[in-house]
């Protein structure tokens, strides 16, 4: 939704400037029978940098000139490239015009000095030369982004070569050629090599950002954006950092570094080419303790978060077998959940767990795959230490990119929502996440390598990510269906959960409250029960070391039980739901079991309209 200066003299970019939150007051009635139809223009000399009504022709109703108003406001971002050689500052002119069918009429102008240094500045300027002598003003926020230091010539040449080669393509790993799969596995194994003793590998460094060891502090060491509107953006920056290291590893092996991070589309296609878990992953990173122990340092003393190291050392990799994983995934109608996410109109609902909705956000299928895959994937603290984590999250990023393709106004909506603090945490103080650094990540490549990664950067992967997908999820056609009935776990408090849980729902007729659902010992024995209705997942377990978790609002978890109700000939009014919770240690617990280490899981049946 941004416009760019296209004069070739400006394309050798020294930086960029954007104008947002634009408003004005007290305009004259320039038209004979109505108020003014104003737009705003920013100029450097005779060169136009940006103007608000330029977007009118591009975006239609969104971002257009505010028609017939004397106190207009614009909600779009207006972006321009900056030229080289303009010094430490430049004098700009902001002018306001009335859009007419013939010649546009000037409504006032002001000049201001813009310091060319990274930062955000909001200013309100009195306008001069206003018709009728009115006291009119214009207000806007400018954001300047410049490289922190000049790029040396060799680095500039390397960046040029990378751009010439084009972006890398992310592909479904089970559809890649054997040669491509082996090349990917070799690069990951290279990343796992320790460079200066145990726990010095690039893989360990990156894996540790997701949970343990985090930033290395004793308390609240975990980076976390789960359940927030920044959830997909933080993980997008995370994947880009991993992919850059993967490309470096590929170059270290004598290749050209033009290798993309694959995705694992287990949501839509649980089994592909006879594989559920990719065969290449089993071949090089199979179950057992050998691979993770090679990453760790057993000799480090106990204390602090050392128990996290010990758990990964002891349990190693224990990914679920293909048969169980395929059955549980197929039972969840995940393609429908993908469609749900793609049809949500509001970005904050699609990206986070905030609010209630009859549709699933991108975090719902994300959580389910995590809890179904086994250890370490189901452990929030350790999940990123398994290669499946990166393949799964790449697929979630692919789902998110499909959402953005269908909802091109998401960035402006995200910024506006966060600015007004209408849809952010209300427990311990709201704050604007749109303008917060996605710690600890920096933009990749060349002169941008020392610039912090912000949410605004995540909306343009061509510019900041250097990757494309070979195919995106298609948004399905909306169909008229009966109102679904959900088993709803209301107000789940992440702070009460010591670990992740899989929640299995069973439907019984009213009067069967004393019935105990099967408590394992296997997932098959649970799913074979005639009253089994479905499952949900809660990906949790680091609230004690995570500020974001501690400040998170409660949320709902929903399981669609419509099919089982219909099969049993029951309605929500004459049925009850019973739940078995399974923790990370594979302990099966019925609701109300006093050994349950988490909150007492309780579900209610609720029919909801499709939104």
Coordinates of C-alpha atoms in Angstrom, one line a residue:
X1 CA 0.0 0.0 0.0
X2 CA 3.0 2.4 -0.3
X3 CA 4.1 4.5 -3.2
X4 CA 7.6 5.0 -4.4
X5 CA 9.4 7.7 -6.3
X6 CA 10.3 6.1 -9.6
X7 CA 12.7 8.7 -11.1
X8 CA 15.9 6.7 -11.9
X9 CA 18.0 9.4 -10.2
X10 CA 16.4 8.4 -6.9
X11 CA 16.7 4.7 -7.2
X12 CA 20.3 4.4 -5.9
X13 CA 18.8 4.5 -2.4
X14 CA 20.6 6.0 0.5
X15 CA 17.6 5.4 2.8
X16 CA 13.9 5.9 2.9
X17 CA 11.3 8.2 4.6
X18 CA 7.7 7.4 5.3
X19 CA 4.8 9.6 6.3
X20 CA 2.0 8.2 8.5
X21 CA -0.7 9.4 10.8
X22 CA -1.5 12.4 8.6
X23 CA -4.2 14.8 9.6
X24 CA -5.1 18.5 9.1
X25 CA -7.5 21.0 10.6
X26 CA -9.7 24.0 9.7
X27 CA -9.6 24.0 5.9
X28 CA -11.4 26.5 3.9
X29 CA -14.4 25.6 1.7
X30 CA -12.7 25.8 -1.6
X31 CA -15.5 24.3 -3.6
X32 CA -18.7 26.3 -4.3
X33 CA -21.2 23.8 -3.0
X34 CA -19.2 21.6 -0.7
X35 CA -16.2 21.4 1.6
X36 CA -12.7 20.9 0.2
X37 CA -11.5 17.6 -1.1
X38 CA -7.9 17.8 0.3
X39 CA -4.8 15.9 -0.2
X40 CA -1.3 16.3 1.1
X41 CA 2.0 16.5 -0.8
X42 CA 5.6 16.4 0.4
X43 CA 8.2 17.9 -1.9
X44 CA 12.0 18.4 -2.1
X45 CA 12.4 21.4 -4.3
X46 CA 10.4 20.6 -7.5
X47 CA 10.5 16.9 -6.9
X48 CA 7.4 15.3 -5.3
X49 CA 8.4 12.7 -2.7
X50 CA 4.9 11.5 -1.8
X51 CA 1.3 12.6 -1.8
X52 CA -1.7 11.1 -0.2
X53 CA -4.0 11.1 -3.2
X54 CA -1.5 9.2 -5.3
X55 CA -2.7 6.1 -3.4
X56 CA -6.3 6.9 -4.5
X57 CA -5.7 5.5 -7.9
X58 CA -3.9 2.4 -6.5
X59 CA -6.0 1.4 -3.6
X60 CA -9.5 2.6 -4.5
X61 CA -11.4 3.2 -1.3
X62 CA -8.5 2.5 1.0
X63 CA -6.0 5.4 1.5
X64 CA -7.9 7.7 -0.9
X65 CA -8.4 11.4 -0.5
X66 CA -10.8 12.1 2.3
X67 CA -13.7 13.6 0.3
X68 CA -15.6 16.7 1.4
X69 CA -14.1 17.3 4.9
X70 CA -12.5 20.4 6.5
X71 CA -10.7 18.2 9.1
X72 CA -9.3 15.2 7.2
X73 CA -7.2 12.3 8.3
X74 CA -5.4 9.7 6.2
X75 CA -4.7 6.2 7.5
X76 CA -2.1 5.0 5.0
X77 CA 1.7 5.0 4.8
X78 CA 3.4 7.1 2.2
X79 CA 6.9 6.0 1.5
X80 CA 9.7 7.5 -0.6
X81 CA 13.3 6.7 -1.4
X82 CA 16.0 9.2 -0.4
X83 CA 18.7 10.3 -2.8
X84 CA 22.4 10.1 -2.1
X85 CA 24.4 13.2 -1.3
X86 CA 21.8 15.3 0.4
X87 CA 23.8 15.9 3.6
X88 CA 22.8 15.7 7.2
X89 CA 19.4 17.3 6.6
X90 CA 17.1 18.6 3.9
X91 CA 14.4 21.2 3.6
X92 CA 11.0 19.8 2.6
X93 CA 7.7 21.4 1.7
X94 CA 4.4 20.0 2.8
X95 CA 1.5 21.4 0.9
X96 CA -2.3 20.8 1.0
X97 CA -4.4 20.9 -2.1
X98 CA -8.1 20.7 -3.0
X99 CA -8.7 18.0 -5.6
X100 CA -10.9 19.3 -8.5
X101 CA -11.8 18.0 -11.9
X102 CA -9.9 20.8 -13.5
X103 CA -6.9 22.5 -11.8
X104 CA -6.3 21.7 -8.1
X105 CA -6.4 24.6 -5.7
X106 CA -3.7 25.3 -3.1
X107 CA -5.0 25.3 0.5
X108 CA -1.7 26.1 2.2
X109 CA 1.9 25.0 2.7
X110 CA 4.7 24.9 5.2
X111 CA 8.5 24.2 5.0
X112 CA 10.4 22.2 7.6
X113 CA 13.9 20.9 8.2
X114 CA 14.2 17.1 8.2
X115 CA 17.2 15.7 10.0
X116 CA 18.5 12.6 8.1
X117 CA 19.1 10.3 11.0
X118 CA 17.3 7.2 12.0
X119 CA 14.2 7.9 14.0
X120 CA 10.5 8.8 14.2
X121 CA 9.3 12.4 14.6
X122 CA 5.8 13.8 14.8
X123 CA 5.2 17.4 14.0
X124 CA 2.3 19.8 13.7
X125 CA 2.9 22.7 11.3
X126 CA 0.9 25.9 10.8
X127 CA 0.2 26.5 7.2
X128 CA 0.9 29.7 5.3
X129 CA -0.9 31.1 2.3
X130 CA -4.2 29.7 3.5
X131 CA -7.3 31.0 1.5
X132 CA -9.3 33.4 3.8
X133 CA -6.5 33.7 6.3
X134 CA -7.6 30.7 8.3
X135 CA -5.4 29.2 11.0
X136 CA -5.0 25.7 9.4
X137 CA -2.5 23.1 10.5
X138 CA -1.1 19.8 9.2
X139 CA 0.1 17.0 11.4
X140 CA 2.1 13.9 10.4
X141 CA 4.7 11.4 11.6
X142 CA 7.9 11.0 9.6
X143 CA 10.1 7.9 9.9
X144 CA 13.7 8.0 8.5
X145 CA 15.5 4.8 7.9
X146 CA 19.2 4.9 6.9
X147 CA 22.0 2.4 6.8
X148 CA 24.0 2.6 10.0
X149 CA 27.3 2.7 8.1
X150 CA 28.4 2.7 4.5
X151 CA 28.9 -0.7 2.9
X152 CA 32.4 -1.6 1.9
X153 CA 32.8 -2.3 -1.8
X154 CA 33.3 -6.1 -1.6
X155 CA 30.2 -6.4 0.5
X156 CA 28.2 -4.3 -2.0
X157 CA 29.4 -6.6 -4.8
X158 CA 28.3 -9.6 -2.9
X159 CA 24.8 -8.1 -2.3
X160 CA 24.6 -7.3 -6.0
X161 CA 25.4 -10.9 -6.9
X162 CA 22.8 -12.2 -4.5
X163 CA 20.1 -9.9 -5.9
X164 CA 21.0 -10.8 -9.5
X165 CA 20.6 -14.4 -8.6
X166 CA 17.1 -13.6 -7.4
X167 CA 15.3 -14.7 -4.3
X168 CA 15.5 -18.3 -3.1
X169 CA 12.4 -20.5 -3.5
X170 CA 11.0 -22.3 -0.5
X171 CA 9.6 -25.7 -1.5
X172 CA 7.7 -28.6 0.0
X173 CA 10.5 -30.8 1.4
X174 CA 8.8 -34.1 0.4
X175 CA 8.5 -32.9 -3.2
X176 CA 12.1 -31.8 -3.6
X177 CA 14.5 -33.9 -5.6
X178 CA 16.8 -36.3 -3.6
X179 CA 19.8 -34.0 -4.5
X180 CA 18.0 -30.9 -3.1
X181 CA 17.0 -32.8 0.1
X182 CA 20.6 -34.0 0.7
X183 CA 21.9 -30.5 0.1
X184 CA 19.5 -29.1 2.7
X185 CA 20.4 -31.8 5.2
X186 CA 24.1 -31.2 4.7
X187 CA 23.7 -27.5 5.4
X188 CA 21.7 -28.1 8.6
X189 CA 24.4 -30.6 9.8
X190 CA 27.0 -27.9 9.0
X191 CA 25.0 -25.5 11.1
X192 CA 25.1 -28.0 14.0
X193 CA 28.9 -28.2 14.0
X194 CA 30.4 -26.6 17.1
X195 CA 33.0 -24.0 16.3
X196 CA 34.6 -23.4 19.7
X197 CA 33.5 -26.1 22.1
X198 CA 30.0 -27.5 23.1
X199 CA 27.0 -25.3 22.6
X200 CA 28.9 -23.0 20.1
X201 CA 27.1 -24.1 16.9
X202 CA 25.0 -21.7 14.8
X203 CA 22.1 -24.2 15.1
X204 CA 22.3 -24.0 19.0
X205 CA 22.4 -20.2 18.9
X206 CA 19.3 -19.9 16.8
X207 CA 17.3 -22.8 18.4
X208 CA 17.9 -21.2 21.8
X209 CA 16.0 -18.0 20.9
X210 CA 12.6 -19.8 21.0
X211 CA 12.8 -21.0 24.6
X212 CA 15.9 -22.1 26.5
X213 CA 18.5 -20.6 26.9
X214 CA 17.0 -17.4 25.4
X215 CA 19.0 -14.3 26.2
X216 CA 21.0 -16.1 28.9
X217 CA 19.6 -14.2 31.9
X218 CA 18.6 -15.9 35.1
X219 CA 15.0 -14.6 35.0
X220 CA 12.6 -13.9 32.1
X221 CA 15.2 -15.0 29.6
X222 CA 12.8 -16.2 27.0
X223 CA 12.0 -14.3 23.8
X224 CA 8.3 -14.8 23.1
X225 CA 5.5 -13.4 20.9
X226 CA 3.0 -16.2 21.1
X227 CA -0.7 -15.3 21.3
X228 CA 0.2 -11.7 20.2
X229 CA -0.5 -9.9 16.9
X230 CA 3.2 -10.0 16.3
X231 CA 3.3 -13.8 16.5
X232 CA 3.6 -14.5 12.7
X233 CA 5.9 -11.5 12.2
X234 CA 8.4 -12.5 15.0
X235 CA 8.6 -16.0 13.6
X236 CA 9.0 -14.7 10.1
X237 CA 12.1 -12.7 11.2
X238 CA 13.3 -15.9 13.1
X239 CA 13.0 -18.0 9.9
X240 CA 14.8 -15.4 7.8
X241 CA 17.7 -15.5 10.4
X242 CA 17.8 -19.3 10.1
X243 CA 17.6 -19.2 6.4
X244 CA 20.5 -16.8 6.1
X245 CA 22.6 -19.1 8.3
X246 CA 21.5 -22.1 6.2
X247 CA 22.8 -20.3 3.1
X248 CA 26.1 -19.5 4.8
X249 CA 26.5 -23.1 5.7
X250 CA 25.7 -24.1 2.1
X251 CA 28.5 -21.7 0.9
X252 CA 30.9 -23.2 3.5
X253 CA 30.3 -26.6 1.9
X254 CA 31.4 -25.2 -1.5
X255 CA 28.0 -24.4 -3.0
X256 CA 26.6 -21.0 -4.1
X257 CA 24.4 -20.4 -1.1
X258 CA 21.2 -20.2 -3.2
X259 CA 19.2 -22.5 -1.0
X260 CA 15.9 -21.9 0.6
X261 CA 14.4 -23.2 3.8
X262 CA 11.9 -25.9 2.8
X263 CA 8.4 -26.1 4.3
X264 CA 6.4 -29.2 5.6
X265 CA 2.8 -28.9 4.4
X266 CA 1.5 -31.5 6.8
X267 CA -1.6 -29.3 7.4
X268 CA -3.1 -29.9 4.0
X269 CA -1.2 -33.0 3.0
X270 CA -0.4 -35.2 6.0
X271 CA 1.1 -37.9 3.8
X272 CA 3.0 -37.0 0.6
X273 CA 5.1 -39.4 -1.5
X274 CA 4.6 -42.0 1.1
X275 CA 6.0 -39.8 3.9
X276 CA 4.5 -38.1 6.9
X277 CA 7.6 -37.0 8.7
X278 CA 10.0 -36.3 5.8
X279 CA 12.3 -39.3 5.1
X280 CA 15.3 -37.0 4.8
X281 CA 14.7 -35.8 8.4
X282 CA 14.5 -39.4 9.7
X283 CA 17.7 -40.3 7.8
X284 CA 19.9 -37.5 9.2
X285 CA 18.0 -36.4 12.4
X286 CA 16.3 -39.6 13.6
X287 CA 14.9 -40.3 17.0
X288 CA 17.4 -40.9 19.8
X289 CA 19.9 -38.8 21.8
X290 CA 22.9 -38.7 19.4
X291 CA 22.0 -35.5 17.5
X292 CA 20.9 -33.3 20.3
X293 CA 23.7 -34.4 22.6
X294 CA 26.2 -33.4 20.0
X295 CA 24.8 -29.8 20.4
X296 CA 25.0 -29.7 24.2
X297 CA 27.6 -29.4 27.0
X298 CA 26.9 -32.1 29.6
X299 CA 29.8 -30.8 31.8
X300 CA 28.1 -27.5 32.7
X301 CA 27.2 -27.3 36.4
X302 CA 23.6 -27.6 37.6
X303 CA 21.6 -24.6 38.7
X304 CA 19.5 -21.9 37.0
X305 CA 17.9 -23.3 33.9
X306 CA 20.3 -26.3 33.7
X307 CA 17.3 -28.7 34.1
X308 CA 16.3 -27.6 30.6
X309 CA 19.6 -28.8 29.2
X310 CA 19.3 -32.1 31.1
X311 CA 15.8 -32.7 29.7
X312 CA 16.9 -32.3 26.2
X313 CA 20.0 -34.4 26.9
X314 CA 18.0 -37.2 28.5
X315 CA 15.0 -37.3 26.1
X316 CA 16.7 -36.5 22.9
X317 CA 14.5 -36.7 19.8
X318 CA 11.2 -38.7 20.2
X319 CA 9.0 -37.7 17.2
X320 CA 5.7 -39.5 16.9
X321 CA 5.5 -42.4 14.4
X322 CA 4.0 -41.7 11.0
X323 CA 0.8 -43.8 11.6
X324 CA -0.2 -42.0 14.8
X325 CA 0.7 -38.6 13.4
X326 CA -1.2 -39.1 10.2
X327 CA -4.3 -40.3 12.0
X328 CA -4.4 -37.4 14.5
X329 CA -3.7 -34.8 11.9
X330 CA -6.3 -36.1 9.5
X331 CA -8.9 -36.2 12.3
X332 CA -8.6 -32.5 12.8
X333 CA -9.9 -31.3 9.4
X334 CA -6.9 -29.0 9.2
X335 CA -7.5 -27.9 5.6
X336 CA -10.8 -26.4 7.0
X337 CA -8.8 -24.6 9.7
X338 CA -6.5 -23.2 7.1
X339 CA -9.5 -21.9 5.2
X340 CA -10.8 -20.4 8.5
X341 CA -7.6 -18.4 8.9
X342 CA -7.7 -17.1 5.4
X343 CA -11.2 -15.8 5.7
X344 CA -10.8 -13.9 8.9
X345 CA -11.3 -10.2 8.1
X346 CA -9.4 -8.6 11.0
X347 CA -5.6 -9.0 11.0
X348 CA -5.4 -9.1 14.8
X349 CA -7.8 -12.1 14.9
X350 CA -6.0 -14.0 12.1
X351 CA -2.6 -13.4 13.7
X352 CA -3.2 -13.9 17.4
X353 CA -5.4 -15.7 19.9
X354 CA -7.0 -12.5 21.0
X355 CA -10.8 -12.3 21.1
X356 CA -13.4 -14.8 20.3
X357 CA -14.2 -15.9 16.8
X358 CA -15.8 -18.8 15.1
X359 CA -12.7 -19.1 12.9
X360 CA -9.2 -20.4 13.7
X361 CA -6.2 -18.0 13.6
X362 CA -2.9 -19.1 12.1
X363 CA -1.8 -20.0 15.6
X364 CA -4.4 -22.8 15.9
X365 CA -2.9 -25.2 13.4
X366 CA 0.5 -24.1 14.6
X367 CA -0.2 -25.3 18.1
X368 CA -1.8 -28.5 17.0
X369 CA 1.2 -29.7 15.0
X370 CA 3.5 -28.8 17.8
X371 CA 1.7 -30.8 20.5
X372 CA 1.0 -33.8 18.2
X373 CA 4.6 -34.3 17.0
X374 CA 6.2 -35.5 20.2
X375 CA 9.3 -34.3 22.0
X376 CA 11.0 -31.9 21.5
X377 CA 8.4 -30.3 19.2
X378 CA 5.7 -30.3 21.9
X379 CA 8.0 -28.5 24.4
X380 CA 8.0 -24.8 23.9
X381 CA 11.4 -24.6 25.6
X382 CA 13.0 -27.1 23.3
X383 CA 11.0 -27.3 20.1
X384 CA 13.5 -25.3 17.9
X385 CA 16.2 -27.9 18.6
X386 CA 14.6 -30.2 16.1
X387 CA 14.8 -29.6 12.3
X388 CA 11.0 -30.2 12.1
X389 CA 10.4 -27.0 13.9
X390 CA 11.9 -24.9 11.1
X391 CA 10.0 -26.9 8.4
X392 CA 6.7 -26.5 10.3
X393 CA 7.1 -22.8 10.9
X394 CA 8.1 -22.3 7.3
X395 CA 4.7 -23.7 6.4
X396 CA 2.9 -21.5 8.9
X397 CA 4.7 -18.5 7.4
X398 CA 3.5 -19.7 4.0
X399 CA -0.1 -19.7 5.4
X400 CA 0.4 -16.2 6.7
X401 CA 1.7 -15.0 3.4
X402 CA -1.4 -16.4 1.7
X403 CA -3.5 -14.4 4.3
X404 CA -1.6 -11.2 3.5
X405 CA -2.1 -11.8 -0.3
X406 CA -5.8 -11.9 0.4
X407 CA -5.8 -9.0 2.8
X408 CA -3.4 -6.3 1.5
X409 CA -4.5 -3.7 4.0
X410 CA -3.2 -5.8 6.9
X411 CA -0.1 -3.6 7.6
X412 CA -2.1 -0.4 7.9
X413 CA -4.7 -2.2 10.1
X414 CA -2.0 -3.7 12.3
X415 CA -0.4 -0.3 12.8
X416 CA -3.6 1.5 13.5
X417 CA -4.9 -1.2 15.9
X418 CA -1.6 -1.2 17.9
X419 CA -1.4 2.5 18.0
X420 CA -4.9 2.8 19.5
X421 CA -4.1 -0.1 21.9
X422 CA -7.5 -1.4 21.3
X423 CA -6.5 -5.0 20.7
X424 CA -3.4 -5.5 22.8
X425 CA -2.8 -6.8 26.3
X426 CA -5.0 -5.3 28.9
X427 CA -3.7 -7.1 32.0
X428 CA -0.6 -5.1 32.9
X429 CA -0.5 -2.1 30.6
X430 CA -1.0 -1.8 26.9
X431 CA 1.8 -1.0 24.5
X432 CA 2.2 -0.5 20.8
X433 CA 3.9 -3.6 19.4
X434 CA 4.0 -2.3 15.8
X435 CA 6.9 0.0 16.8
X436 CA 8.8 -2.5 18.9
X437 CA 11.9 -4.3 17.8
X438 CA 11.4 -8.0 17.0
X439 CA 14.2 -9.0 19.4
X440 CA 16.8 -10.2 18.8
X441 CA 16.7 -10.1 15.0
X442 CA 18.3 -7.7 12.4
X443 CA 17.5 -7.2 8.8
X444 CA 19.6 -9.5 6.6
X445 CA 22.2 -8.6 3.9
X446 CA 24.7 -5.9 3.2
X447 CA 24.2 -2.5 4.7
X448 CA 20.9 -3.6 6.3
X449 CA 22.8 -6.1 8.4
X450 CA 22.9 -3.8 11.4
X451 CA 19.3 -2.5 11.3
X452 CA 16.8 -3.9 13.7
X453 CA 13.9 -6.0 12.4
X454 CA 10.5 -4.3 13.0
X455 CA 7.0 -5.6 12.3
X456 CA 6.7 -3.2 9.4
X457 CA 9.5 -5.1 7.6
X458 CA 7.6 -8.4 7.8
X459 CA 5.0 -7.3 5.3
X460 CA 7.4 -7.1 2.4
X461 CA 9.3 -10.4 2.0
X462 CA 10.5 -9.5 -1.5
X463 CA 12.4 -6.5 0.0
X464 CA 13.4 -7.8 3.4
X465 CA 13.3 -11.5 3.1
X466 CA 14.7 -12.5 -0.3
X467 CA 12.5 -15.5 -0.6
X468 CA 9.4 -16.7 -2.4
X469 CA 7.2 -19.7 -2.1
X470 CA 6.6 -22.1 -4.9
X471 CA 2.9 -22.1 -4.2
X472 CA 0.6 -20.6 -1.6
X473 CA -2.6 -21.9 0.1
X474 CA -5.7 -21.0 -1.9
X475 CA -8.5 -19.4 0.0
X476 CA -11.5 -21.8 -0.3
X477 CA -14.9 -20.7 -1.4
X478 CA -17.2 -20.0 1.4
X479 CA -20.0 -22.5 1.8
X480 CA -23.3 -22.4 3.6
X481 CA -23.0 -24.8 6.5
X482 CA -24.9 -25.6 9.7
X483 CA -23.7 -23.8 12.8
X484 CA -20.8 -25.8 14.2
X485 CA -20.8 -26.9 17.8
X486 CA -17.6 -26.5 19.8
X487 CA -16.3 -27.8 23.0
X488 CA -14.9 -24.6 24.3
X489 CA -12.3 -24.3 27.0
X490 CA -12.9 -20.7 28.2
X491 CA -10.4 -18.3 29.6
X492 CA -7.3 -20.5 29.5
X493 CA -4.6 -18.9 31.6
X494 CA -1.2 -19.6 30.2
X495 CA 0.4 -18.8 33.5
X496 CA -1.3 -21.8 35.1
X497 CA 0.2 -24.2 32.6
X498 CA 3.6 -25.9 33.4
X499 CA 3.8 -27.5 29.9
X500 CA 1.9 -28.1 26.7
X501 CA -1.2 -30.2 26.6
X502 CA -3.3 -32.1 24.1
X503 CA -7.0 -32.0 25.0
X504 CA -9.2 -34.9 23.8
X505 CA -13.0 -34.3 23.9
X506 CA -15.6 -37.0 24.3
X507 CA -19.4 -36.6 23.9
X508 CA -22.0 -38.4 26.1
X509 CA -25.7 -38.0 26.5
X510 CA -26.9 -36.0 29.5
X511 CA -26.9 -38.2 32.6
X512 CA -23.6 -39.8 31.8
X513 CA -21.6 -37.4 33.8
X514 CA -20.1 -40.2 35.9
X515 CA -18.7 -41.9 32.8
X516 CA -14.9 -41.8 32.6
X517 CA -13.4 -41.6 29.1
X518 CA -10.5 -43.9 28.2
X519 CA -7.2 -42.8 29.7
X520 CA -4.8 -44.2 27.1
X521 CA -2.5 -46.0 27.1
X522 CA -2.1 -45.0 23.4
X523 CA -3.6 -42.3 21.1
X524 CA -5.2 -45.1 19.1
X525 CA -7.1 -46.4 22.1
X526 CA -8.5 -43.0 22.7
X527 CA -9.5 -42.3 19.1
X528 CA -11.1 -45.7 18.7
X529 CA -13.7 -44.9 21.4
X530 CA -17.2 -44.4 19.9
X531 CA -17.7 -41.2 21.9
X532 CA -14.4 -39.6 20.8
X533 CA -15.1 -36.2 19.3
X534 CA -11.8 -34.5 18.6
X535 CA -8.8 -32.8 20.0
X536 CA -7.2 -29.4 20.6
X537 CA -3.7 -28.2 21.5
X538 CA -2.2 -25.7 24.0
X539 CA 1.4 -24.9 23.3
X540 CA 2.7 -23.6 26.7
X541 CA 5.2 -24.1 29.5
X542 CA 7.5 -21.1 30.0
X543 CA 5.4 -18.5 31.9
X544 CA 7.9 -18.6 34.7
X545 CA 10.6 -17.2 32.5
X546 CA 8.6 -15.2 30.0
X547 CA 7.4 -11.7 30.5
X548 CA 5.0 -11.9 27.5
X549 CA 3.4 -15.0 29.0
X550 CA 3.1 -13.4 32.4
X551 CA 1.2 -10.4 30.8
X552 CA -0.9 -12.4 28.4
X553 CA -4.7 -12.3 28.6
X554 CA -6.6 -15.6 28.9
X555 CA -7.8 -17.1 25.6
X556 CA -10.3 -19.8 24.4
X557 CA -9.4 -23.2 22.9
X558 CA -12.1 -24.8 20.7
X559 CA -12.7 -28.3 19.4
X560 CA -15.4 -28.8 16.8
X561 CA -17.5 -31.7 18.0
X562 CA -20.4 -31.3 15.4
X563 CA -19.6 -34.6 13.6
X564 CA -19.7 -36.7 16.8
X565 CA -22.9 -35.1 18.0
X566 CA -24.5 -35.9 14.7
X567 CA -23.2 -39.5 14.7
X568 CA -24.6 -40.0 18.2
X569 CA -27.9 -38.3 17.3
X570 CA -27.5 -35.7 20.0
X571 CA -27.7 -31.9 20.2
X572 CA -25.7 -29.6 22.3
X573 CA -28.7 -29.2 24.7
X574 CA -28.8 -32.9 25.5
X575 CA -25.1 -33.8 25.6
X576 CA -22.2 -33.3 27.9
X577 CA -18.5 -33.1 27.1
X578 CA -15.7 -35.0 29.0
X579 CA -12.1 -34.3 28.5
X580 CA -8.8 -36.1 28.8
X581 CA -5.7 -34.0 29.0
X582 CA -2.3 -35.4 27.9
X583 CA 0.8 -33.5 29.1
X584 CA 4.3 -33.5 27.6
X585 CA 5.3 -36.6 29.6
X586 CA 2.4 -38.5 28.0
X587 CA 0.4 -38.7 31.2
X588 CA -3.3 -39.1 30.5
X589 CA -5.5 -37.3 32.9
X590 CA -9.3 -37.0 33.1
X591 CA -10.8 -33.6 34.0
X592 CA -11.0 -33.4 37.7
X593 CA -8.2 -35.9 38.3
X594 CA -6.4 -34.4 41.4
X595 CA -3.0 -35.3 39.8
X596 CA -3.5 -32.8 37.1
X597 CA -0.7 -30.2 37.4
X598 CA -2.6 -27.6 35.4
X599 CA -5.9 -25.8 35.8
X600 CA -8.9 -28.0 36.0
X601 CA -9.7 -28.4 32.3
X602 CA -13.4 -27.7 31.8
X603 CA -15.3 -27.5 28.5
X604 CA -18.7 -26.2 27.6
X605 CA -20.7 -26.9 24.4
X606 CA -21.4 -23.9 22.3
X607 CA -22.9 -23.4 18.9
X608 CA -21.6 -20.4 17.0
X609 CA -22.2 -18.6 13.7
X610 CA -19.6 -18.5 11.0
X611 CA -18.3 -14.9 10.8

